[in-house]
PDB file of C-alpha atoms in Angstrom:
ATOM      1  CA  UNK A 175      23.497  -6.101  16.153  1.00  0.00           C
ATOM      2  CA  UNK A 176      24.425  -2.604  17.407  1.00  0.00           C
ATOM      3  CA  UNK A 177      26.708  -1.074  14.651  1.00  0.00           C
ATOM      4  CA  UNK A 178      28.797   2.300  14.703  1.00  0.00           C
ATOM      5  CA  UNK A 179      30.120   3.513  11.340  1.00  0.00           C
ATOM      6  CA  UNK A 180      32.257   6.856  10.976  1.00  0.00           C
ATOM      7  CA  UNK A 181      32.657   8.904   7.914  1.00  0.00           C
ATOM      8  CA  UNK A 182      33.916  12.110   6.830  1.00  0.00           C
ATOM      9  CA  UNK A 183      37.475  11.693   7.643  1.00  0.00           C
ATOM     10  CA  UNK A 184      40.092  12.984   5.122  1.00  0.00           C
ATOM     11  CA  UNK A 185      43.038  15.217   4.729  1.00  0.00           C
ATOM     12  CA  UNK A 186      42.434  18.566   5.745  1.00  0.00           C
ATOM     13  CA  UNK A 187      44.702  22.165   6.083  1.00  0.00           C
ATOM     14  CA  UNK A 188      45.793  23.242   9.172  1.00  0.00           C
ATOM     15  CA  UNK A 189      42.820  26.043  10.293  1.00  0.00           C
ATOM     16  CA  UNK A 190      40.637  24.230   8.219  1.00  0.00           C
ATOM     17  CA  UNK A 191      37.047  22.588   9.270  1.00  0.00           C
ATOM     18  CA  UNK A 192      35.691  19.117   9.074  1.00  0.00           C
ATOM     19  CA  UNK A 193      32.748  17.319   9.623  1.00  0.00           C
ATOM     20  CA  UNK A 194      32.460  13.594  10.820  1.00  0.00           C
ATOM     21  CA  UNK A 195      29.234  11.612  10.850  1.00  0.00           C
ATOM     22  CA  UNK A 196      28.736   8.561  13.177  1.00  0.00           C
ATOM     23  CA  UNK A 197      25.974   6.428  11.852  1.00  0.00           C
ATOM     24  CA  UNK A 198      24.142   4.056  14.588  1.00  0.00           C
ATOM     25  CA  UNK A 199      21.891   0.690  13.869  1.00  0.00           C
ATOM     26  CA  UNK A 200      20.855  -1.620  15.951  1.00  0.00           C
ATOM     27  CA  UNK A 201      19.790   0.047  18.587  1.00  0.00           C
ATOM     28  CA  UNK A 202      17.586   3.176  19.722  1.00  0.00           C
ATOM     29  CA  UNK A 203      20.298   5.861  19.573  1.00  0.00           C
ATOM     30  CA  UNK A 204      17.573   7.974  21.725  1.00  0.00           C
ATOM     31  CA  UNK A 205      18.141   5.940  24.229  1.00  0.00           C
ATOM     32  CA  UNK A 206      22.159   6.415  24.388  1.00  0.00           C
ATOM     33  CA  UNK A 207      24.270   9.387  25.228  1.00  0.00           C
ATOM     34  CA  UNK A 208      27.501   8.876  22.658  1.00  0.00           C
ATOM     35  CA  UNK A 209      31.193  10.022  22.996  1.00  0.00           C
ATOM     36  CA  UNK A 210      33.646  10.623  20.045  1.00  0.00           C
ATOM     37  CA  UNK A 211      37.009   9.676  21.273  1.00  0.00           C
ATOM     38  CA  UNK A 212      40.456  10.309  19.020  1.00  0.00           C
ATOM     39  CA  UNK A 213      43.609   8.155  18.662  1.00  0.00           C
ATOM     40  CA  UNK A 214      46.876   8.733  17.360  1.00  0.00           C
ATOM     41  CA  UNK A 215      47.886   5.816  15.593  1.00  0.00           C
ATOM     42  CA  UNK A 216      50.005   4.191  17.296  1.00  0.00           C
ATOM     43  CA  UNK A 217      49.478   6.541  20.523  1.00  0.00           C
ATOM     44  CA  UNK A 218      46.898   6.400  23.052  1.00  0.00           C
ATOM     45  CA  UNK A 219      43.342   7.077  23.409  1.00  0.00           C
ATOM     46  CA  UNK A 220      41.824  10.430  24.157  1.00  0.00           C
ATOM     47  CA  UNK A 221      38.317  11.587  25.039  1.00  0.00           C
ATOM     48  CA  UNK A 222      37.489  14.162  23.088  1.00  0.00           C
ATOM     49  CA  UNK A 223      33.376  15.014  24.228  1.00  0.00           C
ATOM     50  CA  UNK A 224      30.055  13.619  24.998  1.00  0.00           C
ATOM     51  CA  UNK A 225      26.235  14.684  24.224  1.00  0.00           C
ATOM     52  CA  UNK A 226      23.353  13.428  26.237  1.00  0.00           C
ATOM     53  CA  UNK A 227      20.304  11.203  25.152  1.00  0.00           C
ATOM     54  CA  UNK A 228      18.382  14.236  24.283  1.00  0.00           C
ATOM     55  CA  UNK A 229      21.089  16.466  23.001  1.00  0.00           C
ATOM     56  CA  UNK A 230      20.465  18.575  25.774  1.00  0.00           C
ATOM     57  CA  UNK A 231      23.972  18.523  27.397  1.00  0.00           C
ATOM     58  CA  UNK A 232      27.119  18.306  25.624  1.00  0.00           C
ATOM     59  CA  UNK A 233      30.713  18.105  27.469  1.00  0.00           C
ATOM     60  CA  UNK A 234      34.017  18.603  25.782  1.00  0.00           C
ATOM     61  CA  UNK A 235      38.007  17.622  26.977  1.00  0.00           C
ATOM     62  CA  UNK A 236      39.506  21.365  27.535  1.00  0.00           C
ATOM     63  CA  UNK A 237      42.080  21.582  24.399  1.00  0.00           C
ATOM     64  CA  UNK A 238      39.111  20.982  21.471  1.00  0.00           C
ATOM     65  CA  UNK A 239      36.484  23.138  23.532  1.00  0.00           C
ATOM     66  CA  UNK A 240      35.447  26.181  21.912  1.00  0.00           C
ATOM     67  CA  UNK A 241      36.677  24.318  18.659  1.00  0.00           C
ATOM     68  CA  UNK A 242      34.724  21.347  18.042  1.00  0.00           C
ATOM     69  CA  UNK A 243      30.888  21.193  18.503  1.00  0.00           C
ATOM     70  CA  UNK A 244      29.377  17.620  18.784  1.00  0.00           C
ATOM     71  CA  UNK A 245      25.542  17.186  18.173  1.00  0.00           C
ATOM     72  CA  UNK A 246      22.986  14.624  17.198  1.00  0.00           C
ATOM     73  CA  UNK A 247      20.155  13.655  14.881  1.00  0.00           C
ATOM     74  CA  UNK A 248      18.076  11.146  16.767  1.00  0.00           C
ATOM     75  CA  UNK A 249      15.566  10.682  14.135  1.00  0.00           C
ATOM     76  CA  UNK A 250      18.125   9.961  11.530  1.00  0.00           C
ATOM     77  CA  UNK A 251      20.031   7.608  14.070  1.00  0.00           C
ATOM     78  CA  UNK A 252      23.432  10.099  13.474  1.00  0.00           C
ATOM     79  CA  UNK A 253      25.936  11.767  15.935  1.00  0.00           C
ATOM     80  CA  UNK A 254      28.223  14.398  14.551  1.00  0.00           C
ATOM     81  CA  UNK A 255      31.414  15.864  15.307  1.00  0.00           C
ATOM     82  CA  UNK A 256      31.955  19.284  13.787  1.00  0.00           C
ATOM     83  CA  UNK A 257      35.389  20.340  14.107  1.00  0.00           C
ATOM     84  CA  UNK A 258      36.906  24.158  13.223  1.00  0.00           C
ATOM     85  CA  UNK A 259      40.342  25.522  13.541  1.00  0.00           C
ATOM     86  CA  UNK A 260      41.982  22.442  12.836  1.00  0.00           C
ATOM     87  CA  UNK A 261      44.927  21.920  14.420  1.00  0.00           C
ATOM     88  CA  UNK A 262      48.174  19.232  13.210  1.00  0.00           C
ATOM     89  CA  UNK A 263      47.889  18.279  16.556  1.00  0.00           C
ATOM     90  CA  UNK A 264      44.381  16.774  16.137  1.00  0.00           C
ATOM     91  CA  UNK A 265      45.466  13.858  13.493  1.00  0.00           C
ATOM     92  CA  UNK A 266      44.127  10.497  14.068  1.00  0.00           C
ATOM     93  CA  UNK A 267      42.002   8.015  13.927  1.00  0.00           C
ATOM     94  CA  UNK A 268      38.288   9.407  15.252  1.00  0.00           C
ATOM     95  CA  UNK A 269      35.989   6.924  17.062  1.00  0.00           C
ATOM     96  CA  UNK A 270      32.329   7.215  17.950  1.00  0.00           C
ATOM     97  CA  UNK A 271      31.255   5.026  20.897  1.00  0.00           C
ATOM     98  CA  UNK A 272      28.284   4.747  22.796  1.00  0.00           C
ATOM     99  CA  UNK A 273      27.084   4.844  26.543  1.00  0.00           C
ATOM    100  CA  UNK A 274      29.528   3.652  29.150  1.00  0.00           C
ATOM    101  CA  UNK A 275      31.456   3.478  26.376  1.00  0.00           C
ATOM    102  CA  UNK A 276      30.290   0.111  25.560  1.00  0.00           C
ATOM    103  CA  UNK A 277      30.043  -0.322  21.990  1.00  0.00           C
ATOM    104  CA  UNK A 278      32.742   1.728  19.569  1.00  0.00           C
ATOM    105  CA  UNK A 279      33.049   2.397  15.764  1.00  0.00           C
ATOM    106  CA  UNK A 280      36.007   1.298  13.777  1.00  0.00           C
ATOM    107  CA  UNK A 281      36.830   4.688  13.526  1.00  0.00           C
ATOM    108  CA  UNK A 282      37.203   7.457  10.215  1.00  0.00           C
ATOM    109  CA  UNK A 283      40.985   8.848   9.962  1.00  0.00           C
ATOM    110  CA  UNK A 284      41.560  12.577  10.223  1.00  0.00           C
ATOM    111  CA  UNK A 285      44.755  14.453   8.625  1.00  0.00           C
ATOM    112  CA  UNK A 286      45.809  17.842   9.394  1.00  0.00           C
ATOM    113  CA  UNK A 287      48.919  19.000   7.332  1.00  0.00           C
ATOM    114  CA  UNK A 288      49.611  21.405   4.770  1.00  0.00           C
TER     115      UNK A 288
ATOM    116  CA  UNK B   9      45.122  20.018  34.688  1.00  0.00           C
ATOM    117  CA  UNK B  10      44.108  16.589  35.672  1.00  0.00           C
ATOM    118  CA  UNK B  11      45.861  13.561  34.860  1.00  0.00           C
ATOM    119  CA  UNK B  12      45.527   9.933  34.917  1.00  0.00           C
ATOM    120  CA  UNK B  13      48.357   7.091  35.471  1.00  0.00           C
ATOM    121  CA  UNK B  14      48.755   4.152  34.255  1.00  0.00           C
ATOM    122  CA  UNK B  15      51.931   1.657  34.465  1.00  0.00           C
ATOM    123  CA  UNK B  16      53.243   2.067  31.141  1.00  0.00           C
ATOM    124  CA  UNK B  17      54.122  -1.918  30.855  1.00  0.00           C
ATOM    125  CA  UNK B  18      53.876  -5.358  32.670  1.00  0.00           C
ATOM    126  CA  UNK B  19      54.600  -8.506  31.933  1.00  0.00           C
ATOM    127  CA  UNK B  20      53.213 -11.570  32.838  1.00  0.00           C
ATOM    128  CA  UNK B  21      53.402 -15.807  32.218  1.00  0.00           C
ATOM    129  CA  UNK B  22      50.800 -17.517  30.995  1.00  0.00           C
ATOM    130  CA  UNK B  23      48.144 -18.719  33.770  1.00  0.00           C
ATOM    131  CA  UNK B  24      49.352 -15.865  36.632  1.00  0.00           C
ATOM    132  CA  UNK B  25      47.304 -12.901  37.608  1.00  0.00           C
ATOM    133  CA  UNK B  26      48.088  -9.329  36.819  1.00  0.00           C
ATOM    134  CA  UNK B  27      46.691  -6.628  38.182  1.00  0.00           C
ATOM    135  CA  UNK B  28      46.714  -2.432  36.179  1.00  0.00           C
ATOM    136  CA  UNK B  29      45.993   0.234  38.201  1.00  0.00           C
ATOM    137  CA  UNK B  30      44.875   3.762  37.318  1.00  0.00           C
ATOM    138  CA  UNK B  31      45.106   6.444  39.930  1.00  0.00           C
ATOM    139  CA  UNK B  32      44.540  10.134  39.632  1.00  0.00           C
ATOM    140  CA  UNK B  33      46.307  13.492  39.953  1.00  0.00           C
ATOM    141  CA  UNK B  34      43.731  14.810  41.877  1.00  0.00           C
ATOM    142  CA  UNK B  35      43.641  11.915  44.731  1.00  0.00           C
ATOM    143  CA  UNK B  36      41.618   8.805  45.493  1.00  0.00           C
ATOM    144  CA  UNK B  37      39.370   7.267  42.335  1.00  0.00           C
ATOM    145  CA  UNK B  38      35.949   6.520  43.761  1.00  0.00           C
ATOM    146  CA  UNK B  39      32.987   5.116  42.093  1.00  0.00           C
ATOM    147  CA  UNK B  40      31.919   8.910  41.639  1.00  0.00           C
ATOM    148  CA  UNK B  41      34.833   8.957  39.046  1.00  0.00           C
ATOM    149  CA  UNK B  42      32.937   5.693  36.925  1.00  0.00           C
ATOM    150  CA  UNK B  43      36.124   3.945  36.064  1.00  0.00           C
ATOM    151  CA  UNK B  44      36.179   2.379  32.575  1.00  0.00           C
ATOM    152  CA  UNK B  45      38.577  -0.274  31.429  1.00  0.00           C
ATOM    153  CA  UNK B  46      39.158  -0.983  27.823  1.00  0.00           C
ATOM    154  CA  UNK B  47      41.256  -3.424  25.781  1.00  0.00           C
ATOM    155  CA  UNK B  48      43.099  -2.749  22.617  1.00  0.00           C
ATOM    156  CA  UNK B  49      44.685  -4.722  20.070  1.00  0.00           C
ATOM    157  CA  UNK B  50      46.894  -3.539  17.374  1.00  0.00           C
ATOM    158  CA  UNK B  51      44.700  -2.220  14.031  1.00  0.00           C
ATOM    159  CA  UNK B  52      41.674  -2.783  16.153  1.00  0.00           C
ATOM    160  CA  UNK B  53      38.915  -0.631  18.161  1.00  0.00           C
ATOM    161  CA  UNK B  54      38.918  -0.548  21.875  1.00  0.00           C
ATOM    162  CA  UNK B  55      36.974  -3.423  23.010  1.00  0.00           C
ATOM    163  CA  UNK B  56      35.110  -2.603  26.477  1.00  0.00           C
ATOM    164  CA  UNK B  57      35.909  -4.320  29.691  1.00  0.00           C
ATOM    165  CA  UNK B  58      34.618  -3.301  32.880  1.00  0.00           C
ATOM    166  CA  UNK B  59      31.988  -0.100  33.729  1.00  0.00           C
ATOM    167  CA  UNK B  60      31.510   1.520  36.818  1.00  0.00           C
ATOM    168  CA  UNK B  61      34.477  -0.159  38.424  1.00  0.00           C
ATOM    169  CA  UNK B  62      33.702  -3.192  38.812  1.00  0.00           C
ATOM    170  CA  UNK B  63      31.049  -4.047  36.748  1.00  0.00           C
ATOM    171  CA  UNK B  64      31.464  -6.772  33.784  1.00  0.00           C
ATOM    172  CA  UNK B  65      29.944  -6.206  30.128  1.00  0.00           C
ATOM    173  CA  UNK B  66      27.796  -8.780  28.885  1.00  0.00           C
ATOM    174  CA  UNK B  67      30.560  -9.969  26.637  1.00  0.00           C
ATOM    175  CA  UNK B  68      33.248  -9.732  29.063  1.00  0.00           C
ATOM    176  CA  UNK B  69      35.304 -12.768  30.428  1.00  0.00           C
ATOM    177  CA  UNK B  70      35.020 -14.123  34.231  1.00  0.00           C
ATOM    178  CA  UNK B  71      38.670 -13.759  33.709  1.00  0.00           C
ATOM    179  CA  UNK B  72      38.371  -9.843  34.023  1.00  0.00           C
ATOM    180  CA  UNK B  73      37.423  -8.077  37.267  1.00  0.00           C
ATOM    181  CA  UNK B  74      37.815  -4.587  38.450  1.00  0.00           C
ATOM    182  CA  UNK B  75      37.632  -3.157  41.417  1.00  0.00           C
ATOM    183  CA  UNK B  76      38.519  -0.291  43.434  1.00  0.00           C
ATOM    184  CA  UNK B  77      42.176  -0.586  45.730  1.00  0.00           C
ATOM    185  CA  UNK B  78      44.233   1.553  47.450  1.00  0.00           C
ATOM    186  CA  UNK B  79      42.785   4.822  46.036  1.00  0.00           C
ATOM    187  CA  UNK B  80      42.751   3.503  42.629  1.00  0.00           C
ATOM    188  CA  UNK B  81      41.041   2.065  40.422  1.00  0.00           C
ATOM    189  CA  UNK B  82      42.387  -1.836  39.214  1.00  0.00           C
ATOM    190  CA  UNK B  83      41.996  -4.289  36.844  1.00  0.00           C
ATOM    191  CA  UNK B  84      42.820  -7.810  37.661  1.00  0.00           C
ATOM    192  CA  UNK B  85      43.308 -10.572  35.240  1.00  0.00           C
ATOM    193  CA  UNK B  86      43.005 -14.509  36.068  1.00  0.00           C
ATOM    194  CA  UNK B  87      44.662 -16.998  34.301  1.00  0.00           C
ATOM    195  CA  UNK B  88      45.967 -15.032  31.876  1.00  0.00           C
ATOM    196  CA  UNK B  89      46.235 -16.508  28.335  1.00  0.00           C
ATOM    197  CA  UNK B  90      48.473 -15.220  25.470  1.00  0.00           C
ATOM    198  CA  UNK B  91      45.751 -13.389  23.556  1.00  0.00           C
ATOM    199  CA  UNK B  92      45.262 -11.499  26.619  1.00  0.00           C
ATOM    200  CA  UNK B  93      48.142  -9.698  25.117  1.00  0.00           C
ATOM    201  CA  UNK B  94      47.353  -6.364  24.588  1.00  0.00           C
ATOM    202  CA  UNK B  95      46.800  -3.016  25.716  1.00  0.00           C
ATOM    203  CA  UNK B  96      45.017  -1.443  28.330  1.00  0.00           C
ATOM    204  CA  UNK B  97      43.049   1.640  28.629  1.00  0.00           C
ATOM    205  CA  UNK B  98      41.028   2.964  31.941  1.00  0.00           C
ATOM    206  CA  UNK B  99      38.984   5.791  31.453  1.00  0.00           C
ATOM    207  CA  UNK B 100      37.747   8.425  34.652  1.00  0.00           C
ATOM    208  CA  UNK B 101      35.260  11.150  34.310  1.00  0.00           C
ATOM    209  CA  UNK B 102      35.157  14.387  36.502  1.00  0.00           C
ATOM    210  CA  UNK B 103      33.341  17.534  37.059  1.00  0.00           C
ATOM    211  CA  UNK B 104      29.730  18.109  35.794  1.00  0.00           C
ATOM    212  CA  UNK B 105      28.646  17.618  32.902  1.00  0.00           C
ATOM    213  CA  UNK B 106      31.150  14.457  32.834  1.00  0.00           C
ATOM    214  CA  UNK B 107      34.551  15.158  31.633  1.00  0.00           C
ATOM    215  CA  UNK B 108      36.510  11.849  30.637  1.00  0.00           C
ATOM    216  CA  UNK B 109      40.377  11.176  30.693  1.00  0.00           C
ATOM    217  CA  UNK B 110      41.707   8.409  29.767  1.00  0.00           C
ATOM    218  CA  UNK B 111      45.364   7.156  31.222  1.00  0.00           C
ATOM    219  CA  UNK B 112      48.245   6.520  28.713  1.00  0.00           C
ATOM    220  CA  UNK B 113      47.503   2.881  28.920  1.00  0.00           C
ATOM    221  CA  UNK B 114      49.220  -0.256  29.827  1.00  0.00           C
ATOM    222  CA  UNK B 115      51.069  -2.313  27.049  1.00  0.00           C
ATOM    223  CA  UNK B 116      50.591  -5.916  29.028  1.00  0.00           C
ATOM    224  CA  UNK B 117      53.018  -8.401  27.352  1.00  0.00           C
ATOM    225  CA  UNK B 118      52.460 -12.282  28.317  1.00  0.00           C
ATOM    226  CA  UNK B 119      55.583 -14.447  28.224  1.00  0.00           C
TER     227      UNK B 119
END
């Protein structure tokens, strides 16, 4: 069963930096290029970036580029979202979701407020 | 900066067709643009729909087509049942690497 399980979401300063962690089973994440996507609870969705099979090529949505850095552990079957210069304008709920996307994670909450 | 429509709401009776669309700022959506539909319910993950336009997920009902019409990209539903109720995402990419946006998404009520 292909699982996607987020972490690392908590409260967090405006400025600060954070770290989420996307943990994949159930399938060979080698195989997959992966997305992280953000929500707003209650809002909509929003794409946030995307790294290739081999980590090779990474793309990122224009306001978090520059800012957030998204990279992968194939061996450890992780995808990560490093995220600097946090902004209260990047609250909500991060997902992690493979390929198309097909399958998603039930996503890891982020806060940004002082 | 590029944006992506969607109708904000529609509202359909139980057993009739619907049919979202998604269209873009920057002109016709083509298969080039790999249009992604998604289905949301409240408290819940996006649950994938269609891929590549048209192009039904393992798990996805007959119920659920896509296609491309008029310049856009659509979603049809078929006999439409009340947990159908929810909303709905599409999602384009652009440029290279990919870029995706998603539209604001369309709340579909059935009544």
């Amino acid at each position: 069963e292909v699982q996607l399980v987020e972490s690392g979401g908590t409260l967090v300063q405006p400025g600060g930096s954070l770290r989420l962690s996307c943990a994949a089973s159930g399938f060979t994440l080698s195989n997959f290029w992966m997305h992280w996507v953000r929500q707003i609870p209650g809002r909509g969705l929003f794409w946030l970036s995307r790294i290739s099979d081999d980590g090779n090529t990474r793309s990122y949505a224009d306001s978090v580029k520059g800012r957030f850095t998204i990279s992968r552990d194939n061996a450890k079957n992780m995808v990560f979202l490093e995220m600097n210069s946090l902004k209260a304008e990047d609250t909500g709920v991060y997902y992690c979701a493979r390929d198309n996307p097909d399958y998603w994670g039930h996503g890891t909450l982020v806060t940004v407020s002082s | 900066q590029t944006v992506v429509t969607q109708e904000p709401s529609l509202t359909v009776s139980p057993g009739g067709t619907v049919t979202l669309t998604c269209a873009s700022s920057t002109g016709a959506v083509t298969n080039d643009h790999y249009p992604n539909w998604f289905q949301q319910k409240p408290g819940q993950a996006p649950w994938a729909l269609i891929y590549s336009a048209s192009r039904p997920h393992s798990w996805t009902p007959a119920r659920f087509s896509g296609s491309l019409l008029g310049g856009r990209a659509a979603l049809t539903l078929s006999d439409v049942q009340p947990d159908d109720e929810a909303d709905y995402y599409c999602l384009l990419y652009y440029g290279a690497p990919l870029v995706g946006i998603f539209g604001g998404g369309t709340k579909l009520t059935v009544l």
